[in-house]
Amino acid sequence: MTDKGKNKGEISELYTFIKLLKDGKIYAADENLNRLADDMYLPIIKIRREEKDLGTLDYYTGNSEEPVIKIFHNGSFVKAVSIEEFDIQAVCLYHALMSSDKGTKSIEDIGNLKSFLEDIFVKKVKAGNKEKADIVLEIFDVYTGFKSLEGFSIKSQMGSASTLFNASKSTNFSYKLQGVTDEIMYQVNTIDTHNKFKDRMKLLRDNNVTFEFCGMRSQVFRNNLILIDSLLPTIFAEALKYYYVEGIDTCTAIVEKLCERNPLGYEVNWIYQYKIQRFLAASALGMVAATPWNGIDEASGGYIVVKSDGDIVAIYLRNRNVFEKYLLNTTKFDKPDSKPKRCDYGYVYKNEHGEYFMDLNLQIRFQA
């Protein structure tokens, strides 16, 4: 394995791979990441990895009668490794994750992990799966009796909070500003304080400037939103105002504000929660802003979460209500880099007709 420093998110993926092989099962969780019950779990038959120079590797879980992990390369048996060795490495990785060290960590600093990974043919952290999944499991559904090979996304509570929906220039929403002058534009754009967005918005509010949604920078992203729901562009345009202008950041609080104000005049205001949850689920399962989306989930199994205590649980996509509620409960709006080369937003600009505009950017991150 090339030994560049790994962050806690990357080490969490190794920890998940090794611990799940040792456990041979993964427990189902509710929207608060609590285990549903001690007997509610998914038996794991194998974990599949794609290594660039080797091809397909299948790691079959063991049992009490045969406590080994059997490794197959392109369908042919290669070797067996004791479950005890996987248990030892899982404990080492857990302690590495629990350490207070910030930044990246070298694989060589974690016991004899590097030689162990080489011994089981793991050359890199990312498994290189063809789908957008962090780990691919063959699981046995005890209720239907069927086996299936499904991809899961891995999220860890042990490192920095990860993003659910990544920002770019494509995620900018444009607003026409009423009540702006050249002087106000200059004053806003020269604010460069630590809380510049908050201070810029306060100056605009103090001058009774209003925001009118007028479009999105990316037609691709707009189409992706419309595929989920035709009114999502307008709903997010309102939500972004709550975030940037009023400082409301958690997705639950933003949904509550949408329901309270009901900007689209729905007869039943809980519709906003349904639509926002659909977007969060689509983002979690493969939809991104800059690429045309066909509505097909790329991480078909759901989410695997490495909890802060080292426990690993799954929110299975087949229980979609729980999956979507978990995403709503654990995410918030976030401000990405506003520099022109990055996301390029948050300042007042003027067109050739003398009209004033501002772009606000959408990024959603898991709460710490």
mmCIF file of C-alpha atoms in Angstrom:
data_model
loop_
_atom_site.group_PDB
_atom_site.id
_atom_site.type_symbol
_atom_site.label_atom_id
_atom_site.label_comp_id
_atom_site.label_asym_id
_atom_site.label_seq_id
_atom_site.Cartn_x
_atom_site.Cartn_y
_atom_site.Cartn_z
ATOM 1 C CA MET A 1 0.000 0.000 0.000
ATOM 2 C CA THR A 2 1.292 3.459 -0.873
ATOM 3 C CA ASP A 3 1.723 5.069 2.517
ATOM 4 C CA LYS A 4 0.551 8.621 2.097
ATOM 5 C CA GLY A 5 -1.085 10.075 5.193
ATOM 6 C CA LYS A 6 -4.686 9.002 5.695
ATOM 7 C CA ASN A 7 -7.354 11.119 7.359
ATOM 8 C CA LYS A 8 -9.824 9.683 9.854
ATOM 9 C CA GLY A 9 -12.469 9.248 7.187
ATOM 10 C CA GLU A 10 -10.130 7.056 5.141
ATOM 11 C CA ILE A 11 -8.989 5.085 8.175
ATOM 12 C CA SER A 12 -12.664 4.599 9.059
ATOM 13 C CA GLU A 13 -13.172 2.852 5.715
ATOM 14 C CA LEU A 14 -10.353 0.412 6.499
ATOM 15 C CA TYR A 15 -11.761 -0.093 9.996
ATOM 16 C CA THR A 16 -15.204 -0.848 8.549
ATOM 17 C CA PHE A 17 -13.814 -3.335 6.025
ATOM 18 C CA ILE A 18 -11.759 -5.234 8.619
ATOM 19 C CA LYS A 19 -14.285 -5.136 11.476
ATOM 20 C CA LEU A 20 -17.226 -6.256 9.335
ATOM 21 C CA LEU A 21 -15.217 -9.220 8.069
ATOM 22 C CA LYS A 22 -14.415 -10.097 11.679
ATOM 23 C CA ASP A 23 -18.030 -9.659 12.856
ATOM 24 C CA GLY A 24 -19.683 -11.275 9.835
ATOM 25 C CA LYS A 25 -22.761 -9.103 10.291
ATOM 26 C CA ILE A 26 -23.908 -5.510 10.590
ATOM 27 C CA TYR A 27 -26.670 -4.239 12.852
ATOM 28 C CA ALA A 28 -29.606 -2.225 11.550
ATOM 29 C CA ALA A 29 -30.163 1.211 13.100
ATOM 30 C CA ASP A 30 -32.957 3.749 13.424
ATOM 31 C CA GLU A 31 -32.783 7.401 12.354
ATOM 32 C CA ASN A 32 -30.887 8.218 15.580
ATOM 33 C CA LEU A 33 -28.281 5.500 14.868
ATOM 34 C CA ASN A 34 -29.464 3.307 17.734
ATOM 35 C CA ARG A 35 -29.506 -0.431 17.078
ATOM 36 C CA LEU A 36 -33.060 -1.560 16.412
ATOM 37 C CA ALA A 37 -32.551 -4.789 18.367
ATOM 38 C CA ASP A 38 -29.797 -7.285 19.123
ATOM 39 C CA ASP A 39 -31.329 -9.763 16.696
ATOM 40 C CA MET A 40 -31.873 -7.272 13.854
ATOM 41 C CA TYR A 41 -28.802 -7.447 11.676
ATOM 42 C CA LEU A 42 -27.715 -8.290 8.152
ATOM 43 C CA PRO A 43 -25.532 -11.415 7.859
ATOM 44 C CA ILE A 44 -22.534 -10.647 5.616
ATOM 45 C CA ILE A 45 -21.523 -13.408 3.222
ATOM 46 C CA LYS A 46 -18.582 -11.568 1.677
ATOM 47 C CA ILE A 47 -17.053 -8.184 0.964
ATOM 48 C CA ARG A 48 -15.919 -7.423 -2.579
ATOM 49 C CA ARG A 49 -13.065 -5.120 -3.539
ATOM 50 C CA GLU A 50 -11.730 -4.089 -6.935
ATOM 51 C CA GLU A 51 -7.969 -3.574 -6.950
ATOM 52 C CA LYS A 52 -6.558 -1.841 -10.033
ATOM 53 C CA ASP A 53 -3.653 -4.228 -10.631
ATOM 54 C CA LEU A 54 -5.328 -7.383 -9.356
ATOM 55 C CA GLY A 55 -8.973 -7.316 -10.387
ATOM 56 C CA THR A 56 -11.796 -8.658 -8.228
ATOM 57 C CA LEU A 57 -11.113 -9.834 -4.682
ATOM 58 C CA ASP A 58 -13.819 -11.527 -2.601
ATOM 59 C CA TYR A 59 -13.386 -11.874 1.166
ATOM 60 C CA TYR A 60 -15.737 -14.492 2.630
ATOM 61 C CA THR A 61 -16.645 -14.213 6.301
ATOM 62 C CA GLY A 62 -15.999 -17.137 8.618
ATOM 63 C CA ASN A 63 -17.984 -18.790 11.408
ATOM 64 C CA SER A 64 -17.453 -20.577 14.726
ATOM 65 C CA GLU A 65 -16.704 -23.873 12.993
ATOM 66 C CA GLU A 66 -14.236 -22.354 10.528
ATOM 67 C CA PRO A 67 -12.901 -19.087 12.027
ATOM 68 C CA VAL A 68 -11.048 -17.839 8.951
ATOM 69 C CA ILE A 69 -11.572 -15.259 6.223
ATOM 70 C CA LYS A 70 -11.246 -16.919 2.815
ATOM 71 C CA ILE A 71 -9.876 -14.739 0.022
ATOM 72 C CA PHE A 72 -10.711 -15.392 -3.632
ATOM 73 C CA HIS A 73 -9.053 -13.660 -6.592
ATOM 74 C CA ASN A 74 -11.166 -13.481 -9.759
ATOM 75 C CA GLY A 75 -13.163 -16.450 -8.485
ATOM 76 C CA SER A 76 -10.232 -18.673 -7.459
ATOM 77 C CA PHE A 77 -9.297 -19.407 -3.842
ATOM 78 C CA VAL A 78 -6.016 -17.798 -2.800
ATOM 79 C CA LYS A 79 -5.619 -18.066 0.955
ATOM 80 C CA ALA A 80 -7.303 -18.096 4.353
ATOM 81 C CA VAL A 81 -6.499 -15.701 7.204
ATOM 82 C CA SER A 82 -7.619 -16.223 10.798
ATOM 83 C CA ILE A 83 -10.464 -14.095 12.117
ATOM 84 C CA GLU A 84 -8.312 -13.470 15.193
ATOM 85 C CA GLU A 85 -5.853 -11.500 13.047
ATOM 86 C CA PHE A 86 -8.694 -9.348 11.701
ATOM 87 C CA ASP A 87 -9.852 -8.776 15.285
ATOM 88 C CA ILE A 88 -6.369 -7.591 16.303
ATOM 89 C CA GLN A 89 -6.184 -5.145 13.378
ATOM 90 C CA ALA A 90 -9.703 -3.825 14.040
ATOM 91 C CA VAL A 91 -8.694 -3.001 17.627
ATOM 92 C CA CYS A 92 -5.524 -1.230 16.417
ATOM 93 C CA LEU A 93 -7.518 0.819 13.930
ATOM 94 C CA TYR A 94 -10.094 1.701 16.568
ATOM 95 C CA HIS A 95 -7.384 3.072 18.864
ATOM 96 C CA ALA A 96 -5.906 5.024 15.939
ATOM 97 C CA LEU A 97 -9.312 6.566 15.275
ATOM 98 C CA MET A 98 -9.830 7.370 18.958
ATOM 99 C CA SER A 99 -6.465 9.109 19.258
ATOM 100 C CA SER A 100 -6.550 12.875 19.632
ATOM 101 C CA ASP A 101 -4.116 13.409 16.766
ATOM 102 C CA LYS A 102 -5.402 15.818 14.158
ATOM 103 C CA GLY A 103 -4.756 15.729 10.447
ATOM 104 C CA THR A 104 -3.489 12.648 8.649
ATOM 105 C CA LYS A 105 -1.953 9.475 10.030
ATOM 106 C CA SER A 106 0.549 7.131 8.413
ATOM 107 C CA ILE A 107 -0.459 3.492 7.968
ATOM 108 C CA GLU A 108 3.026 2.578 9.229
ATOM 109 C CA ASP A 109 2.191 4.192 12.578
ATOM 110 C CA ILE A 110 -0.674 1.752 13.238
ATOM 111 C CA GLY A 111 0.882 -1.438 14.597
ATOM 112 C CA ASN A 112 1.710 -3.914 11.836
ATOM 113 C CA LEU A 113 -1.259 -2.776 9.756
ATOM 114 C CA LYS A 114 0.762 -2.115 6.606
ATOM 115 C CA SER A 115 2.138 -5.666 6.401
ATOM 116 C CA PHE A 116 -1.288 -7.092 7.247
ATOM 117 C CA LEU A 117 -2.926 -5.155 4.407
ATOM 118 C CA GLU A 118 -0.259 -6.329 1.979
ATOM 119 C CA ASP A 119 -0.839 -9.894 3.187
ATOM 120 C CA ILE A 120 -4.550 -9.666 2.319
ATOM 121 C CA PHE A 121 -3.911 -7.881 -1.024
ATOM 122 C CA VAL A 122 -5.232 -4.445 -0.031
ATOM 123 C CA LYS A 123 -3.159 -1.913 -1.957
ATOM 124 C CA LYS A 124 -5.203 1.221 -1.315
ATOM 125 C CA VAL A 125 -7.888 2.487 1.039
ATOM 126 C CA LYS A 126 -10.490 3.094 -1.639
ATOM 127 C CA ALA A 127 -11.749 -0.202 -2.985
ATOM 128 C CA GLY A 128 -12.092 1.071 -6.568
ATOM 129 C CA ASN A 129 -15.606 -0.269 -6.960
ATOM 130 C CA LYS A 130 -17.238 0.521 -10.261
ATOM 131 C CA GLU A 131 -20.270 2.062 -8.567
ATOM 132 C CA LYS A 132 -20.108 5.074 -6.286
ATOM 133 C CA ALA A 133 -19.983 3.000 -3.124
ATOM 134 C CA ASP A 134 -17.338 2.915 -0.398
ATOM 135 C CA ILE A 135 -17.875 -0.779 0.307
ATOM 136 C CA VAL A 136 -19.697 -3.621 -1.473
ATOM 137 C CA LEU A 137 -21.278 -6.369 0.626
ATOM 138 C CA GLU A 138 -23.002 -9.582 -0.293
ATOM 139 C CA ILE A 139 -25.678 -9.846 2.351
ATOM 140 C CA PHE A 140 -28.347 -12.378 3.249
ATOM 141 C CA ASP A 141 -31.862 -11.080 3.890
ATOM 142 C CA VAL A 142 -33.273 -13.317 6.612
ATOM 143 C CA TYR A 143 -36.813 -12.143 5.841
ATOM 144 C CA THR A 144 -36.848 -12.929 2.117
ATOM 145 C CA GLY A 145 -34.171 -15.623 1.989
ATOM 146 C CA PHE A 146 -32.408 -13.827 -0.872
ATOM 147 C CA LYS A 147 -28.731 -12.949 -1.237
ATOM 148 C CA SER A 148 -27.736 -9.667 -2.884
ATOM 149 C CA LEU A 149 -24.539 -7.762 -3.684
ATOM 150 C CA GLU A 150 -25.063 -4.139 -2.671
ATOM 151 C CA GLY A 151 -22.961 -1.006 -2.374
ATOM 152 C CA PHE A 152 -22.965 1.134 0.767
ATOM 153 C CA SER A 153 -21.607 4.592 1.481
ATOM 154 C CA ILE A 154 -19.525 4.872 4.673
ATOM 155 C CA LYS A 155 -19.782 7.877 6.987
ATOM 156 C CA SER A 156 -17.692 8.261 10.120
ATOM 157 C CA GLN A 157 -18.421 10.234 13.278
ATOM 158 C CA MET A 158 -14.778 9.967 14.341
ATOM 159 C CA GLY A 159 -13.268 12.564 12.023
ATOM 160 C CA SER A 160 -14.281 15.953 10.693
ATOM 161 C CA ALA A 161 -17.891 16.266 9.610
ATOM 162 C CA SER A 162 -18.162 15.199 5.977
ATOM 163 C CA THR A 163 -20.221 16.839 3.267
ATOM 164 C CA LEU A 164 -23.413 15.245 2.013
ATOM 165 C CA PHE A 165 -23.829 17.584 -0.970
ATOM 166 C CA ASN A 166 -20.650 19.195 -2.300
ATOM 167 C CA ALA A 167 -20.526 22.780 -3.466
ATOM 168 C CA SER A 168 -19.148 24.249 -6.683
ATOM 169 C CA LYS A 169 -20.016 27.124 -8.989
ATOM 170 C CA SER A 170 -22.777 24.839 -10.268
ATOM 171 C CA THR A 171 -24.600 25.079 -6.924
ATOM 172 C CA ASN A 172 -25.079 28.860 -7.059
ATOM 173 C CA PHE A 173 -28.598 30.327 -6.921
ATOM 174 C CA SER A 174 -29.025 33.846 -8.341
ATOM 175 C CA TYR A 175 -31.174 36.587 -6.787
ATOM 176 C CA LYS A 176 -32.181 39.980 -8.110
ATOM 177 C CA LEU A 177 -31.736 42.616 -5.421
ATOM 178 C CA GLN A 178 -34.211 45.460 -4.952
ATOM 179 C CA GLY A 179 -33.113 48.594 -3.104
ATOM 180 C CA VAL A 180 -29.382 48.484 -3.905
ATOM 181 C CA THR A 181 -27.281 51.426 -5.059
ATOM 182 C CA ASP A 182 -23.695 51.554 -6.275
ATOM 183 C CA GLU A 183 -22.699 52.836 -2.841
ATOM 184 C CA ILE A 184 -24.390 49.901 -1.078
ATOM 185 C CA MET A 185 -22.805 47.475 -3.554
ATOM 186 C CA TYR A 186 -19.369 48.909 -2.767
ATOM 187 C CA GLN A 187 -19.966 48.781 0.997
ATOM 188 C CA VAL A 188 -21.133 45.157 0.863
ATOM 189 C CA ASN A 189 -18.314 43.939 -1.334
ATOM 190 C CA THR A 190 -15.590 45.555 0.776
ATOM 191 C CA ILE A 191 -16.696 43.780 3.971
ATOM 192 C CA ASP A 192 -14.050 41.135 4.605
ATOM 193 C CA THR A 193 -14.517 40.339 8.281
ATOM 194 C CA HIS A 194 -14.320 36.888 9.886
ATOM 195 C CA ASN A 195 -18.131 36.720 9.624
ATOM 196 C CA LYS A 196 -18.303 38.514 6.298
ATOM 197 C CA PHE A 197 -21.462 36.779 5.060
ATOM 198 C CA LYS A 198 -23.353 37.623 8.241
ATOM 199 C CA ASP A 199 -22.087 41.219 8.143
ATOM 200 C CA ARG A 200 -22.861 41.639 4.445
ATOM 201 C CA MET A 201 -26.401 40.346 4.958
ATOM 202 C CA LYS A 202 -26.901 42.668 7.938
ATOM 203 C CA LEU A 203 -25.901 45.657 5.836
ATOM 204 C CA LEU A 204 -28.382 44.622 3.135
ATOM 205 C CA ARG A 205 -31.150 44.112 5.718
ATOM 206 C CA ASP A 206 -30.403 47.472 7.334
ATOM 207 C CA ASN A 207 -30.937 49.058 3.902
ATOM 208 C CA ASN A 208 -34.210 47.134 3.348
ATOM 209 C CA VAL A 209 -32.789 45.257 0.363
ATOM 210 C CA THR A 210 -34.976 42.360 -0.821
ATOM 211 C CA PHE A 211 -33.976 39.123 -2.595
ATOM 212 C CA GLU A 212 -35.957 37.811 -5.570
ATOM 213 C CA PHE A 213 -34.937 34.393 -6.910
ATOM 214 C CA CYS A 214 -34.227 34.645 -10.639
ATOM 215 C CA GLY A 215 -32.397 31.471 -11.646
ATOM 216 C CA MET A 216 -29.596 28.964 -11.155
ATOM 217 C CA ARG A 217 -26.077 29.103 -12.556
ATOM 218 C CA SER A 218 -26.168 25.475 -13.720
ATOM 219 C CA GLN A 219 -28.867 24.121 -16.015
ATOM 220 C CA VAL A 220 -27.601 20.597 -15.270
ATOM 221 C CA PHE A 221 -28.142 21.033 -11.535
ATOM 222 C CA ARG A 222 -31.524 22.645 -12.165
ATOM 223 C CA ASN A 223 -32.562 19.633 -14.249
ATOM 224 C CA ASN A 224 -31.369 17.265 -11.522
ATOM 225 C CA LEU A 225 -33.511 19.090 -8.974
ATOM 226 C CA ILE A 226 -36.508 19.101 -11.303
ATOM 227 C CA LEU A 227 -36.138 15.342 -11.785
ATOM 228 C CA ILE A 228 -36.622 14.954 -8.026
ATOM 229 C CA ASP A 229 -39.370 17.581 -7.865
ATOM 230 C CA SER A 230 -40.249 20.396 -10.265
ATOM 231 C CA LEU A 231 -40.468 22.980 -7.459
ATOM 232 C CA LEU A 232 -37.229 22.126 -5.676
ATOM 233 C CA PRO A 233 -35.308 25.037 -7.291
ATOM 234 C CA THR A 234 -37.794 27.488 -5.774
ATOM 235 C CA ILE A 235 -37.859 25.686 -2.417
ATOM 236 C CA PHE A 236 -34.071 25.758 -2.108
ATOM 237 C CA ALA A 237 -33.991 29.391 -3.206
ATOM 238 C CA GLU A 238 -36.187 30.167 -0.185
ATOM 239 C CA ALA A 239 -34.182 27.885 2.104
ATOM 240 C CA LEU A 240 -30.911 29.597 1.178
ATOM 241 C CA LYS A 241 -32.364 32.953 2.192
ATOM 242 C CA TYR A 242 -33.253 31.521 5.610
ATOM 243 C CA TYR A 243 -29.675 30.326 5.961
ATOM 244 C CA TYR A 244 -27.680 33.301 4.682
ATOM 245 C CA VAL A 245 -30.010 36.133 5.693
ATOM 246 C CA GLU A 246 -31.501 34.767 8.936
ATOM 247 C CA GLY A 247 -28.761 32.385 10.072
ATOM 248 C CA ILE A 248 -30.912 29.228 10.251
ATOM 249 C CA ASP A 249 -28.595 26.344 9.458
ATOM 250 C CA THR A 250 -29.831 22.842 10.392
ATOM 251 C CA CYS A 251 -31.961 21.078 7.819
ATOM 252 C CA THR A 252 -34.623 20.348 10.436
ATOM 253 C CA ALA A 253 -34.867 24.036 11.385
ATOM 254 C CA ILE A 254 -34.977 25.111 7.737
ATOM 255 C CA VAL A 255 -37.780 22.633 7.043
ATOM 256 C CA GLU A 256 -39.659 23.957 10.093
ATOM 257 C CA LYS A 257 -39.308 27.508 8.762
ATOM 258 C CA LEU A 258 -40.523 26.438 5.306
ATOM 259 C CA CYS A 259 -43.545 24.772 6.893
ATOM 260 C CA GLU A 260 -44.223 27.852 9.024
ATOM 261 C CA ARG A 261 -44.024 30.397 6.205
ATOM 262 C CA ASN A 262 -45.311 28.090 3.460
ATOM 263 C CA PRO A 263 -43.908 30.201 0.567
ATOM 264 C CA LEU A 264 -45.531 28.006 -2.101
ATOM 265 C CA GLY A 265 -48.956 28.033 -0.450
ATOM 266 C CA TYR A 266 -49.393 24.282 -0.028
ATOM 267 C CA GLU A 267 -52.585 23.122 1.682
ATOM 268 C CA VAL A 268 -50.505 20.694 3.749
ATOM 269 C CA ASN A 269 -47.196 22.226 4.754
ATOM 270 C CA TRP A 270 -45.403 18.946 5.606
ATOM 271 C CA ILE A 271 -44.865 18.591 1.845
ATOM 272 C CA TYR A 272 -41.668 20.645 2.274
ATOM 273 C CA GLN A 273 -40.137 18.007 4.539
ATOM 274 C CA TYR A 274 -40.949 15.270 2.047
ATOM 275 C CA LYS A 275 -39.315 17.148 -0.845
ATOM 276 C CA ILE A 276 -36.185 18.127 1.099
ATOM 277 C CA GLN A 277 -35.754 14.551 2.330
ATOM 278 C CA ARG A 278 -35.989 13.261 -1.236
ATOM 279 C CA PHE A 279 -33.169 15.611 -2.229
ATOM 280 C CA LEU A 280 -30.996 14.579 0.719
ATOM 281 C CA ALA A 281 -31.460 10.904 -0.148
ATOM 282 C CA ALA A 282 -30.623 11.510 -3.818
ATOM 283 C CA SER A 283 -27.447 13.357 -2.781
ATOM 284 C CA ALA A 284 -26.466 10.572 -0.410
ATOM 285 C CA LEU A 285 -26.898 7.954 -3.110
ATOM 286 C CA GLY A 286 -25.012 9.517 -5.991
ATOM 287 C CA MET A 287 -26.655 12.681 -7.348
ATOM 288 C CA VAL A 288 -24.181 15.561 -7.811
ATOM 289 C CA ALA A 289 -24.674 19.056 -9.174
ATOM 290 C CA ALA A 290 -22.449 19.102 -12.251
ATOM 291 C CA THR A 291 -23.358 15.723 -13.766
ATOM 292 C CA PRO A 292 -26.705 14.880 -15.406
ATOM 293 C CA TRP A 293 -28.542 12.446 -13.136
ATOM 294 C CA ASN A 294 -30.873 9.653 -14.247
ATOM 295 C CA GLY A 295 -32.536 9.068 -10.893
ATOM 296 C CA ILE A 296 -30.764 5.752 -10.256
ATOM 297 C CA ASP A 297 -29.233 5.224 -6.808
ATOM 298 C CA GLU A 298 -25.519 4.399 -6.982
ATOM 299 C CA ALA A 299 -25.071 3.234 -3.376
ATOM 300 C CA SER A 300 -27.950 0.792 -3.534
ATOM 301 C CA GLY A 301 -27.617 -0.644 -0.024
ATOM 302 C CA GLY A 302 -27.719 2.553 1.984
ATOM 303 C CA TYR A 303 -25.408 4.052 4.608
ATOM 304 C CA ILE A 304 -22.944 2.449 6.976
ATOM 305 C CA VAL A 305 -22.046 4.713 9.898
ATOM 306 C CA VAL A 306 -18.971 4.363 12.097
ATOM 307 C CA LYS A 307 -20.178 5.786 15.399
ATOM 308 C CA SER A 308 -17.980 7.713 17.806
ATOM 309 C CA ASP A 309 -17.789 4.685 20.132
ATOM 310 C CA GLY A 310 -16.506 2.427 17.322
ATOM 311 C CA ASP A 311 -19.804 0.637 16.774
ATOM 312 C CA ILE A 312 -20.775 0.152 13.118
ATOM 313 C CA VAL A 313 -24.429 0.249 12.087
ATOM 314 C CA ALA A 314 -26.345 0.316 8.821
ATOM 315 C CA ILE A 315 -29.330 2.306 7.706
ATOM 316 C CA TYR A 316 -30.676 0.063 4.992
ATOM 317 C CA LEU A 317 -32.110 1.786 1.940
ATOM 318 C CA ARG A 318 -35.066 -0.594 1.877
ATOM 319 C CA ASN A 319 -36.231 1.202 5.008
ATOM 320 C CA ARG A 320 -36.243 4.481 3.125
ATOM 321 C CA ASN A 321 -38.304 6.438 5.649
ATOM 322 C CA VAL A 322 -35.701 5.811 8.361
ATOM 323 C CA PHE A 323 -32.870 6.580 5.921
ATOM 324 C CA GLU A 324 -34.340 9.927 4.887
ATOM 325 C CA LYS A 325 -35.208 10.930 8.455
ATOM 326 C CA TYR A 326 -31.633 10.173 9.527
ATOM 327 C CA LEU A 327 -30.290 12.459 6.790
ATOM 328 C CA LEU A 328 -32.680 15.254 7.765
ATOM 329 C CA ASN A 329 -31.803 14.960 11.466
ATOM 330 C CA THR A 330 -28.028 14.992 10.997
ATOM 331 C CA THR A 331 -27.314 17.589 8.289
ATOM 332 C CA LYS A 332 -27.001 21.343 8.014
ATOM 333 C CA PHE A 333 -26.383 24.049 5.436
ATOM 334 C CA ASP A 334 -22.770 25.191 5.150
ATOM 335 C CA LYS A 335 -20.723 27.977 3.564
ATOM 336 C CA PRO A 336 -18.041 26.782 1.120
ATOM 337 C CA ASP A 337 -15.094 28.819 -0.124
ATOM 338 C CA SER A 338 -16.466 31.915 -1.867
ATOM 339 C CA LYS A 339 -13.326 32.834 -3.822
ATOM 340 C CA PRO A 340 -13.813 33.335 -7.600
ATOM 341 C CA LYS A 341 -11.761 30.254 -8.482
ATOM 342 C CA ARG A 342 -13.835 28.087 -6.125
ATOM 343 C CA CYS A 343 -17.564 28.845 -5.716
ATOM 344 C CA ASP A 344 -17.660 32.568 -6.587
ATOM 345 C CA TYR A 345 -20.656 33.857 -4.619
ATOM 346 C CA GLY A 346 -21.741 36.174 -1.811
ATOM 347 C CA TYR A 347 -21.052 39.572 -3.409
ATOM 348 C CA VAL A 348 -23.242 42.115 -5.212
ATOM 349 C CA TYR A 349 -22.796 42.523 -8.954
ATOM 350 C CA LYS A 350 -24.467 44.674 -11.588
ATOM 351 C CA ASN A 351 -25.496 43.871 -15.161
ATOM 352 C CA GLU A 352 -25.509 46.078 -18.236
ATOM 353 C CA HIS A 353 -29.098 47.148 -17.515
ATOM 354 C CA GLY A 354 -28.193 48.572 -14.124
ATOM 355 C CA GLU A 355 -29.798 45.709 -12.174
ATOM 356 C CA TYR A 356 -28.153 44.307 -9.056
ATOM 357 C CA PHE A 357 -27.728 40.629 -8.200
ATOM 358 C CA MET A 358 -26.182 38.278 -5.669
ATOM 359 C CA ASP A 359 -25.502 34.532 -5.803
ATOM 360 C CA LEU A 360 -25.918 32.258 -2.782
ATOM 361 C CA ASN A 361 -24.348 28.817 -2.717
ATOM 362 C CA LEU A 362 -25.818 25.497 -1.606
ATOM 363 C CA GLN A 363 -23.660 23.058 0.344
ATOM 364 C CA ILE A 364 -24.934 20.533 2.887
ATOM 365 C CA ARG A 365 -22.712 18.968 5.529
ATOM 366 C CA PHE A 366 -23.226 16.465 8.314
ATOM 367 C CA GLN A 367 -23.360 18.010 11.765
ATOM 368 C CA ALA A 368 -20.333 17.461 13.978
#
